[in-house]
XYZ file of C-alpha atoms in Angstrom:
558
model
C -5.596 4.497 -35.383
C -8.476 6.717 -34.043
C -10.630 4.405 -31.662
C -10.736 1.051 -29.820
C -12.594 -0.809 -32.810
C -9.156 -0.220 -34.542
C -7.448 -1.710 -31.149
C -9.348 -4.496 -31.993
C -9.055 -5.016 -35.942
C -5.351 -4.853 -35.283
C -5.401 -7.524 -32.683
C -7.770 -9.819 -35.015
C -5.504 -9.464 -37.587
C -2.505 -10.761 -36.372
C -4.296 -13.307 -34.215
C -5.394 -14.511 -37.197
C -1.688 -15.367 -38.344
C -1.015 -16.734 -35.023
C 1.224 -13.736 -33.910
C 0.641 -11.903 -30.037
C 0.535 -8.066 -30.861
C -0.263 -5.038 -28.272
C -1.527 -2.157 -29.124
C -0.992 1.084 -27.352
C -3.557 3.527 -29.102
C -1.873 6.658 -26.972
C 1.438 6.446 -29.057
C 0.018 4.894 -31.668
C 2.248 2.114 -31.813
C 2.215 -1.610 -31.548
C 4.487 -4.241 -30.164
C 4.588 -7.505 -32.026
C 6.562 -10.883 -30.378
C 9.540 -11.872 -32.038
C 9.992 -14.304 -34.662
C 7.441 -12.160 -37.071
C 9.173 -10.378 -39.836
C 9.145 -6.491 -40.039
C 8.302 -6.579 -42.851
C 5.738 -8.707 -43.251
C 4.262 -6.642 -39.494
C 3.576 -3.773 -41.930
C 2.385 -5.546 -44.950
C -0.260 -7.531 -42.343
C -1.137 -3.521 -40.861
C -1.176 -2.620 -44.027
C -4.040 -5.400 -45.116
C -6.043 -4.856 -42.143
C -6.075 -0.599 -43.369
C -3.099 1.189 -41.502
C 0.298 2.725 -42.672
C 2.836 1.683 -40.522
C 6.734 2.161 -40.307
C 9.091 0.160 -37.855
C 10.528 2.051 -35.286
C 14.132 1.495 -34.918
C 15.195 4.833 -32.133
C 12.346 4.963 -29.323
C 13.683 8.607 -28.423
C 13.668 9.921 -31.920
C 10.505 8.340 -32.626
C 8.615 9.617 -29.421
C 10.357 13.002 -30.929
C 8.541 12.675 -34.523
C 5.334 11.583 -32.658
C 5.239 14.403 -30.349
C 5.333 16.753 -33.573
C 3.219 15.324 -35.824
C 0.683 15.282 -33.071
C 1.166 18.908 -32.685
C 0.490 19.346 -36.274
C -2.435 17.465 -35.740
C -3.733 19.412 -33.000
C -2.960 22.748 -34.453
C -5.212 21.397 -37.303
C -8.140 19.831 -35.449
C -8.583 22.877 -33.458
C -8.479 24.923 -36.758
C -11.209 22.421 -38.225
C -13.176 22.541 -35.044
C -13.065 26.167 -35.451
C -14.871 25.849 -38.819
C -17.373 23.595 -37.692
C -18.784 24.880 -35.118
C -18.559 28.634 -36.373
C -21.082 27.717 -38.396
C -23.132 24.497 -36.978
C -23.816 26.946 -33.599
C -25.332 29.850 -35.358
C -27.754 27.529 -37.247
C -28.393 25.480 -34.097
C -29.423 28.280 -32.224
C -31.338 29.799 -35.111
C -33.687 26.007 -34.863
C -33.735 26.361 -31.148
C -34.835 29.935 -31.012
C -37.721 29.233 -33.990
C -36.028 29.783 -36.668
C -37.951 28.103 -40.077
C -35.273 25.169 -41.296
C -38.025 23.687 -43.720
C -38.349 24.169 -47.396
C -41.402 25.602 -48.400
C -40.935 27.946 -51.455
C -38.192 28.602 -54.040
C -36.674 31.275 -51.681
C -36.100 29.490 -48.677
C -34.695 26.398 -51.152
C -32.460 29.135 -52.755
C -31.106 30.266 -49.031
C -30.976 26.466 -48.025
C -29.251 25.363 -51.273
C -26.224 28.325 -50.378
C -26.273 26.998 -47.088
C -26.005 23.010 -48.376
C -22.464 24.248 -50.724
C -21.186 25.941 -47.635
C -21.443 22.870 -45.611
C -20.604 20.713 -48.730
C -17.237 22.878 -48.666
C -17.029 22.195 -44.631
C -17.631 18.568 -45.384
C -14.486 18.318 -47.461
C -11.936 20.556 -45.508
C -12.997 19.946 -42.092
C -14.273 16.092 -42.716
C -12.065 14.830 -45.212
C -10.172 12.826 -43.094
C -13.419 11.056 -41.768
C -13.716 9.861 -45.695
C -10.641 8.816 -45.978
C -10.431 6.639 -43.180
C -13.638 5.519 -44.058
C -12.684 4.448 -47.917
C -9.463 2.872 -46.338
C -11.422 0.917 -43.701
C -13.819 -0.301 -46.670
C -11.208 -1.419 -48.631
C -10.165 -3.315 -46.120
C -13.456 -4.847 -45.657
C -13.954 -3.633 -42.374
C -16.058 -0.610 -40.147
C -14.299 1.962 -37.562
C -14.981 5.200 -36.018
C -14.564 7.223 -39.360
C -17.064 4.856 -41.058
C -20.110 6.318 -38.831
C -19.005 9.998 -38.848
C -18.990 9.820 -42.628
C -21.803 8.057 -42.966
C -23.685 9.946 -40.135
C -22.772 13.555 -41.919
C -22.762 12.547 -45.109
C -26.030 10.985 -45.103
C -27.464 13.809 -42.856
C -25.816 16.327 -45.845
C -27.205 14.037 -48.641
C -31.254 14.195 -47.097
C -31.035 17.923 -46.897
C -29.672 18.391 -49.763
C -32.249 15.954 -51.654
C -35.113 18.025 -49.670
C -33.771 21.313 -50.994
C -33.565 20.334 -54.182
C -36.901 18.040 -54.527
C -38.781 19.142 -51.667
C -42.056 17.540 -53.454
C -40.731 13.976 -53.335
C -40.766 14.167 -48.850
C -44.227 14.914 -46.649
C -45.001 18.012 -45.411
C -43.911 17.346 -42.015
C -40.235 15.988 -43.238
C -39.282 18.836 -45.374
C -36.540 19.173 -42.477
C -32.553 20.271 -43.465
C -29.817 18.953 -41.060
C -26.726 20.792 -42.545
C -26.303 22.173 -38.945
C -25.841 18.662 -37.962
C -23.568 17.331 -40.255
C -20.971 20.511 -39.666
C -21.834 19.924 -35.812
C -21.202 16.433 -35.595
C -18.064 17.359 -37.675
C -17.054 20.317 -35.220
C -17.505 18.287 -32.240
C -15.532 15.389 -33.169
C -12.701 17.250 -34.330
C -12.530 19.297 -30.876
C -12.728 16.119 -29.425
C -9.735 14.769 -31.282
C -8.041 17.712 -30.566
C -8.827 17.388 -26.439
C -7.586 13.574 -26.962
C -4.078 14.318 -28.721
C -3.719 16.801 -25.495
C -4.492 14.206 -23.500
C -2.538 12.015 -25.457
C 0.750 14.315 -24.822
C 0.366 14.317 -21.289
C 0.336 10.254 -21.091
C 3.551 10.119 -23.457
C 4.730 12.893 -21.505
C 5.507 9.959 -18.593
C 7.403 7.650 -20.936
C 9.111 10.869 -23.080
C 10.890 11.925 -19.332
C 11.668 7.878 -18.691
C 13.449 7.670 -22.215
C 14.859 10.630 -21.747
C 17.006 9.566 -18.814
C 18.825 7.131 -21.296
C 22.144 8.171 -22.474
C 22.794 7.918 -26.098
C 26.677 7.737 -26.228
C 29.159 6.547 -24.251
C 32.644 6.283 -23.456
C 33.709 3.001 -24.399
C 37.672 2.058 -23.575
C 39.532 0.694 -26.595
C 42.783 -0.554 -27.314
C 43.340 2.701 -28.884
C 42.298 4.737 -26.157
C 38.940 6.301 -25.358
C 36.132 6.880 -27.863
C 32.884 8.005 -27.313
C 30.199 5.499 -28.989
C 26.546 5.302 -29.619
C 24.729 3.196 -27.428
C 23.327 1.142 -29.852
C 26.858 -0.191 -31.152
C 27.781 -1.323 -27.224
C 27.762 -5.335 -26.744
C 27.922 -6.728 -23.359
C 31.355 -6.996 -21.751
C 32.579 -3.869 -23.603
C 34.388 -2.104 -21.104
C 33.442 1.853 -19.976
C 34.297 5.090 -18.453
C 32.009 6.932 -15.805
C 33.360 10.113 -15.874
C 32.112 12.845 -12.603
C 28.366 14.163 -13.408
C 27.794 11.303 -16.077
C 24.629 9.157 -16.537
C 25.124 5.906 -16.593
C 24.606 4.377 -20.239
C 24.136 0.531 -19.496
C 23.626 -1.621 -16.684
C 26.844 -3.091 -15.578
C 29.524 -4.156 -12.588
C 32.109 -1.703 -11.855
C 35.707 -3.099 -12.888
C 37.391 -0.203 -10.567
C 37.145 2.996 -8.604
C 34.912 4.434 -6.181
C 32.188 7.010 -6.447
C 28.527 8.013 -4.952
C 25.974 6.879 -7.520
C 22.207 8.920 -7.805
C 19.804 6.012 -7.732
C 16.738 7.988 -6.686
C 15.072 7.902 -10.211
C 14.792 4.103 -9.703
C 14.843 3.889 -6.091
C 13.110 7.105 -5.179
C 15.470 7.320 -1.809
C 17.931 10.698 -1.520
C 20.858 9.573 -0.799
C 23.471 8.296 -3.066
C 25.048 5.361 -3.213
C 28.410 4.372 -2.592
C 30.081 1.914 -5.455
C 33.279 0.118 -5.446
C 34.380 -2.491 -7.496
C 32.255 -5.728 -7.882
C 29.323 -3.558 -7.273
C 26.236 -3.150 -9.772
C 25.174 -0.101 -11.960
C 21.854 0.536 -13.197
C 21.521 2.609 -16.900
C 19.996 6.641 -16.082
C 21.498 6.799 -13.185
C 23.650 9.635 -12.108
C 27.720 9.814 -11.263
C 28.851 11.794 -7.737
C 32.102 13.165 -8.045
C 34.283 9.633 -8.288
C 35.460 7.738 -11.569
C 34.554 4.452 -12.614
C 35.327 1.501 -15.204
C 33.043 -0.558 -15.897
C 31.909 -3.753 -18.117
C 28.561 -3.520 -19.575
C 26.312 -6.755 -18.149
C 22.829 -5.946 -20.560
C 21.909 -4.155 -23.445
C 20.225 -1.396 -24.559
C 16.596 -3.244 -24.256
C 17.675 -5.486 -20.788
C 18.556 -2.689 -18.583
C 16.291 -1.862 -15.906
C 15.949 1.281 -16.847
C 14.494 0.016 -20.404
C 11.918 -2.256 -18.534
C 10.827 0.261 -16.647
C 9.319 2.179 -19.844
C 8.543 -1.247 -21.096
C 6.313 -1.563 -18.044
C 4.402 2.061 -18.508
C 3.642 1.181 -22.018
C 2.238 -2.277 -21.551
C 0.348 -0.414 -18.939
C -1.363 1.990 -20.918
C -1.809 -0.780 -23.692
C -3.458 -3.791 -21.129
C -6.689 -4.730 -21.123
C -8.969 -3.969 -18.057
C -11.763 -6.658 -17.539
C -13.861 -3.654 -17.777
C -11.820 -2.804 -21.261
C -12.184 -6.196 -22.778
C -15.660 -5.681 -22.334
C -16.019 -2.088 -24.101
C -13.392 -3.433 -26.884
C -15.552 -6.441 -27.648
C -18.700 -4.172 -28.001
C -16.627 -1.530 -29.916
C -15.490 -4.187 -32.579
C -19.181 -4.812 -33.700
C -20.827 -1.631 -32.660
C -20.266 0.734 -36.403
C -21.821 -3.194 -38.448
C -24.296 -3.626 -35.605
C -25.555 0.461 -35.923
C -25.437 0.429 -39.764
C -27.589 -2.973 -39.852
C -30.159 -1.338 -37.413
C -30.239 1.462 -39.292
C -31.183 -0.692 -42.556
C -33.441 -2.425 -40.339
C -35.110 0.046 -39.145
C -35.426 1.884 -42.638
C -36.733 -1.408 -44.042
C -39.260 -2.095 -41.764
C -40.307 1.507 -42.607
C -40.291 1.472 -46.243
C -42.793 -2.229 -46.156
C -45.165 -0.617 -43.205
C -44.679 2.910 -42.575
C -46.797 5.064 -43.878
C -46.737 6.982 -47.739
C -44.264 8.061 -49.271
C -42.847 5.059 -47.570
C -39.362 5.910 -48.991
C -39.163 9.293 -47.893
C -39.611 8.007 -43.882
C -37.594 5.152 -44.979
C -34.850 7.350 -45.733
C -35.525 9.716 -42.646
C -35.499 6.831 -40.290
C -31.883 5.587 -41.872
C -30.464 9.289 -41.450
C -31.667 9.605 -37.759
C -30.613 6.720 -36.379
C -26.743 7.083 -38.834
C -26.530 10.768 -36.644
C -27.600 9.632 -33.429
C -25.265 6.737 -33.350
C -22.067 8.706 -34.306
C -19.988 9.459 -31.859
C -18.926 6.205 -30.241
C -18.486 7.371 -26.685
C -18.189 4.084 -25.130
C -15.078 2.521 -27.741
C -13.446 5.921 -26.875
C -14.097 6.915 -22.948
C -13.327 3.841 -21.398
C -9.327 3.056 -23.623
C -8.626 6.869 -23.083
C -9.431 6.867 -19.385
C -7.003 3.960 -18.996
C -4.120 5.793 -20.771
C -4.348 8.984 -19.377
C -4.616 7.486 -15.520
C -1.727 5.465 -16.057
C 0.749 8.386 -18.260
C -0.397 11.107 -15.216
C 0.265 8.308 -12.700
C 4.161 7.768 -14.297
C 4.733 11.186 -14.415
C 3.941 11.539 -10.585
C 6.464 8.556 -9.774
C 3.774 5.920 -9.164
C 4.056 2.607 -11.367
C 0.751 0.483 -12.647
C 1.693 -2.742 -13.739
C -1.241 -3.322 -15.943
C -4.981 -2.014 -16.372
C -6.097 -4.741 -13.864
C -3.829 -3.377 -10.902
C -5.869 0.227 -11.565
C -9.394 -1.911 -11.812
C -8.634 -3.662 -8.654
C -7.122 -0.535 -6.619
C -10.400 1.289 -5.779
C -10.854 -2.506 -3.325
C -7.563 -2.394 -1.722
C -8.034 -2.425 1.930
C -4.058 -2.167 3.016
C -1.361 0.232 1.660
C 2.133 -0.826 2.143
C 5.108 1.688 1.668
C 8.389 0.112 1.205
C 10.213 3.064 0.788
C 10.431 5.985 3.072
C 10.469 8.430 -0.228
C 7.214 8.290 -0.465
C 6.251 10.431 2.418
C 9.574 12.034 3.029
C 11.189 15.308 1.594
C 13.614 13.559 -0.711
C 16.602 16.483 1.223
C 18.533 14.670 4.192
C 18.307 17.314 7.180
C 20.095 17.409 10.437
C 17.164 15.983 13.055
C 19.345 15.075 16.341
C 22.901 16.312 17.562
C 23.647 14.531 20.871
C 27.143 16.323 22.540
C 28.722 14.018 25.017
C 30.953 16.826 26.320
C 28.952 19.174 28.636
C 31.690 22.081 27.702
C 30.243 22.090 24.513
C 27.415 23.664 22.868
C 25.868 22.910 19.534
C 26.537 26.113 17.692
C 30.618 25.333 18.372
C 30.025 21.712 17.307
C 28.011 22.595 14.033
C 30.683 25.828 13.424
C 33.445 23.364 13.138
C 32.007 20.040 10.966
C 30.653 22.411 8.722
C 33.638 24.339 7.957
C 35.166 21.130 7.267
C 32.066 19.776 5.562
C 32.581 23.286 3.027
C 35.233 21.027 0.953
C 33.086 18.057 0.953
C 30.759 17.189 -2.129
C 28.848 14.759 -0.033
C 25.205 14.975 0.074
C 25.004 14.746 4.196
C 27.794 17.569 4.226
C 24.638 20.032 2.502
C 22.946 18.381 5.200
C 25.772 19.477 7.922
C 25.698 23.030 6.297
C 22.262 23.909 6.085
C 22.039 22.983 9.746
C 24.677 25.273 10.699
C 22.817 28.113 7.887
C 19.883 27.454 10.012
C 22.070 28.452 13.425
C 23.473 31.536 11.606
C 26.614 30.147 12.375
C 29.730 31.692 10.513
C 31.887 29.569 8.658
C 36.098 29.277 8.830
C 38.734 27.978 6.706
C 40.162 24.588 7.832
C 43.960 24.151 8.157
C 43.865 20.639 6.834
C 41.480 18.645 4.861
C 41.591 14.856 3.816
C 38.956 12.753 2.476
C 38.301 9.578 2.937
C 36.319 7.650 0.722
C 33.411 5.579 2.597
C 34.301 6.501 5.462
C 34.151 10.104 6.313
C 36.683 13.415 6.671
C 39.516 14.302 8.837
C 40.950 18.121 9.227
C 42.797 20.978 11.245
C 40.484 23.277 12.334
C 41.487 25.911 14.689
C 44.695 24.371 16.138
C 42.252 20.811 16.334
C 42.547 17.688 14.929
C 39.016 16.454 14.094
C 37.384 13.435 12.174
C 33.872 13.430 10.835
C 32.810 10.152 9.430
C 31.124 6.569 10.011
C 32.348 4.040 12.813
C 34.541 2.296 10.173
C 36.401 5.878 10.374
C 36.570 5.549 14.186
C 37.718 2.478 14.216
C 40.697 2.963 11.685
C 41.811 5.942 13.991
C 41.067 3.742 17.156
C 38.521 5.279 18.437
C 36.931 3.617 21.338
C 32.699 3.605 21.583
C 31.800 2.977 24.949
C 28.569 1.565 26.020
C 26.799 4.753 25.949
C 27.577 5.608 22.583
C 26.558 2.142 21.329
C 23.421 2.600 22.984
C 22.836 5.829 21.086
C 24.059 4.493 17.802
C 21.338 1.772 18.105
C 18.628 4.319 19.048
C 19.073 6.543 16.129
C 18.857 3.783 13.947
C 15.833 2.489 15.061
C 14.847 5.746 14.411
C 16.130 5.417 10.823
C 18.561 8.330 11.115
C 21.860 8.462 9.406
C 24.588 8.899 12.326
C 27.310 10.600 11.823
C 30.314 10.760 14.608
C 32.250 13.805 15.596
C 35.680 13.497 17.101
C 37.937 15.495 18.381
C 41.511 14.935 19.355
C 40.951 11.285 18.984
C 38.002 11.864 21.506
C 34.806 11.015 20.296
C 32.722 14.484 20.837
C 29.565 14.116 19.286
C 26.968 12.151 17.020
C 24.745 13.526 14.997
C 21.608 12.279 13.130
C 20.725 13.024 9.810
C 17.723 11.697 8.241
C 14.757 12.605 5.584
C 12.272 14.833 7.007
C 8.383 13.638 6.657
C 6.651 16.099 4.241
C 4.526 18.084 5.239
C 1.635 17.560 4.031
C 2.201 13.049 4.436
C -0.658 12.644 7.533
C -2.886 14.378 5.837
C -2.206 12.304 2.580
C -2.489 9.127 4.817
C -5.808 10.466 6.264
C -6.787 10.106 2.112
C -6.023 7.333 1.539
């Protein structure tokens, strides 16, 4: 596929059977509802002009796509190279006065050299234009490829005809446009080249989202463990989150407890604690717990899997603006040829003599003006590469109506406080209810507890105390307690560091006061964290996600 009139020819032709098809022209891939055949999905692309195979791996396949474009690119550039090399030096030799028309045998001699060169151009550099034309033809169709050829074939064909007859044109016609045919040819293929790039980049989004799927897992057997490929998993098989894994499929956890990564769906820092009964979502990432747990979806339910569903419907959906450049794409190559005939017609019956020879100049100029189809390509391209460099920078488009619509909205609405944050809890508040105490002591102590802790607010604990240039001691006695905090000897002291569920299980008493404070930090939004001492309670301390930087001047943006 190489522009949105073949967006369109695909569409038509399984419309025509009655079948709903996308097409995403950035991976080059379409999406056809259930019920149709494989099979018979190629043999209908296959009708309508296109080569297709079925994709059956989306990661290996976004692997083969990714280098064949490369090849691509590498070989567009290489034909742009050729192109232009030479359709500059004989543009600027026109536009500084240079004679391009044939008046003698030496200047057709120099002109007829010139004509093999770009014949030889023609076939190495525009091959591929041919080609797709001849396919699209047999098809009994138009595309992009149909005017290129046409357009430098035809401009190739009239200078060629002039070189070699120069007696059959006017004086004023005896023109050669071999720089246009190899310019035309040049241009496109840079262009190409510039929209593969492009291309990358948008798959680049969807490339990072598949690649946070596992491929194997560890599936628990009556034989013991075995690691599987996530394809041969069925819902209800039963599996092992080991420390540091990803998970592979959505499911419930069976048993265990653990501190899950969720911020690649949720975007928010901290993890999340999971005990049995509770959910798990495919990509993300195991703390330092273990886990059992039954599969609830497959590979193409999980959340994760809609996710990159979502991005490529994205880039494939149809802005109202869209519809309308698609519908004028799918006639514009008939619509340009037939004006060109027109045009060379009306010509030929009243221009005046040799008719034919303006006939025939008229065709060619109006074939090379129309060639490259800006509007089927600008508009479809601008869609895809908004949307890919959009995923890549975390934000979601539903579809190309939600981007349309955007530039009206009036109201932003942030749901989640990783948006504007730092995405690295930080220590923002330490209240110390014991006058006798400083901070330094405080932070000296909970973080030299905190040292044996793998919990995300403990690198919040010690990069406060980092920040203090406070030095660090060995506890006597450490003991963790899962959701709930950390207990430990620490200079002769028996201390507790946790939640109030951790209080409360060592019956800690929170008077008023401390109520009061618990209820102000988290209107503030802070994670507290309470400090005890001796069965005392000594301290809270807040701990929350920092606003970036640079977020009130990004809200002064928008």
């Amino acid at each position: 596929m190489s522009c949105a009139s073949c967006v369109a020819k695909i569409e038509k032709a399984f419309a025509a059977k009655e079948v709903e098809a996308r097409v995403n022209l950035a991976d080059k891939q379409v999406s056809v509802a259930a019920g149709l055949p494989v099979a018979e999905a190629v043999a209908l692309l296959l009708s309508a002009g296109y080569r297709a195979e079925p994709i059956t791996d989306a990661a290996s396949a976004m692997a083969d796509k990714a280098e064949h474009d490369a090849r691509e690119y590498r070989t567009r550039i290489r034909q742009a190279i050729a192109g232009l090399g030479l359709g500059i030096p004989l543009m600027i030799w026109g536009l500084a006065g240079g004679d391009m028309m044939i008046h003698d045998s030496q200047s057709q001699l120099i002109w007829g050299a010139m004509g093999l060169l770009t014949l030889l151009l023609l076939v190495t550099t525009g091959g591929h234009f041919f080609s797709g034309m001849w396919r699209s033809l047999k098809a009994k169709s138009a595309n992009m490829d149909t005017l290129i050829a046409l357009g430098t074939g035809t401009a190739w064909l009239y200078s060629m005809l002039v070189v070699l007859i120069p007696g059959f044109f006017p004086d004023g016609t005896r023109h050669v446009y071999f720089e246009a045919s190899v310019m035309i040819l040049g241009l496109i293929n840079l262009g190409h080249a510039l929209e593969l790039r492009a291309r990358g980049k948008t798959s680049e989004a969807v490339q990072k989202l598949i690649g946070l799927q596992s491929n194997t897992a560890i599936k628990i057997t009556e034989d013991g463990d075995e690691t599987v490929a996530i394809a041969a998993l069925v819902v209800g098989d039963k599996l092992r989150l080991r420390p540091g894994d990803r998970v592979a499929l959505d499911g419930e956890v069976l048993s265990g407890n653990s501190l899950l990564d969720e911020s690649m769906l949720t975007g928010e820092p901290i993890p999340v604690a999971k005990s049995v009964g509770d959910s798990l979502s495919a990509g993300t990432v195991n703390g330092n717990g273990s886990l059992i747990y039954q599969v609830t979806a497959g590979p193409a339910d999980t959340r994760l899997a809609k996710i990159i569903a979502l991005v490529q419907e994205a880039q494939t959906s149809k802005m109202p603006i869209g519809r309308l450049t698609d519908k004028i794409a799918a006639v514009f190559v008939p619509v340009v040829v037939v004006i060109a005939l027109l045009a060379a017609i009306i010509w030929y019956f009243a221009g005046p003599e040799p008719a034919l020879s303006h006939a025939l100049v008229v065709l060619t100029s109006v074939l090379i003006i129309a060639c490259p189809c800006a509007l089927g390509l600008a508009t479809p391209m601008s869609i895809m590469v908004s949307v890919g460099r959009a995923a890549s920078m975390g934000v979601l488009v539903k579809n190309g109506e939600a981007l349309q619509t955007a530039s009206k909205v009036s109201c932003v609405v942030l749901d989640k406080t990783g948006t504007i944050t730092e995405g690295k809890p930080a220590v923002t508040q330490v209240d110390i209810f014991d006058d006798a105490f400083d901070e330094r002591e405080l932070l000296r102590a909970v973080a030299s507890l905190e040292q044996h802790s793998g919990h995300p607010l403990a690198a919040a604990l010690l990069d406060a105390a980092k920040v203090k240039e406070v030095v660090l001691s060995e506890p006597q006695g450490f003991d963790y307690r899962q959701g709930q905090g950390l207990l430990g000897q620490f200079e002769g002291r028996q201390w507790a560091v946790g939640n109030s569920k951790l209080m409360d299980a060592l019956g800690i008493r929170l008077t008023e006061t401390h109520q009061a404070r618990l209820e102000q930090g988290a209107a503030l939004g802070y994670t507290q964290v309470l400090v005890a001492r001796d069965n005392q309670l000594l301290a809270l301390v807040g701990i929350s996600d920092p606003i970036k930087a640079d977020a009130k001047e990004a809200m002064a943006a928008l």
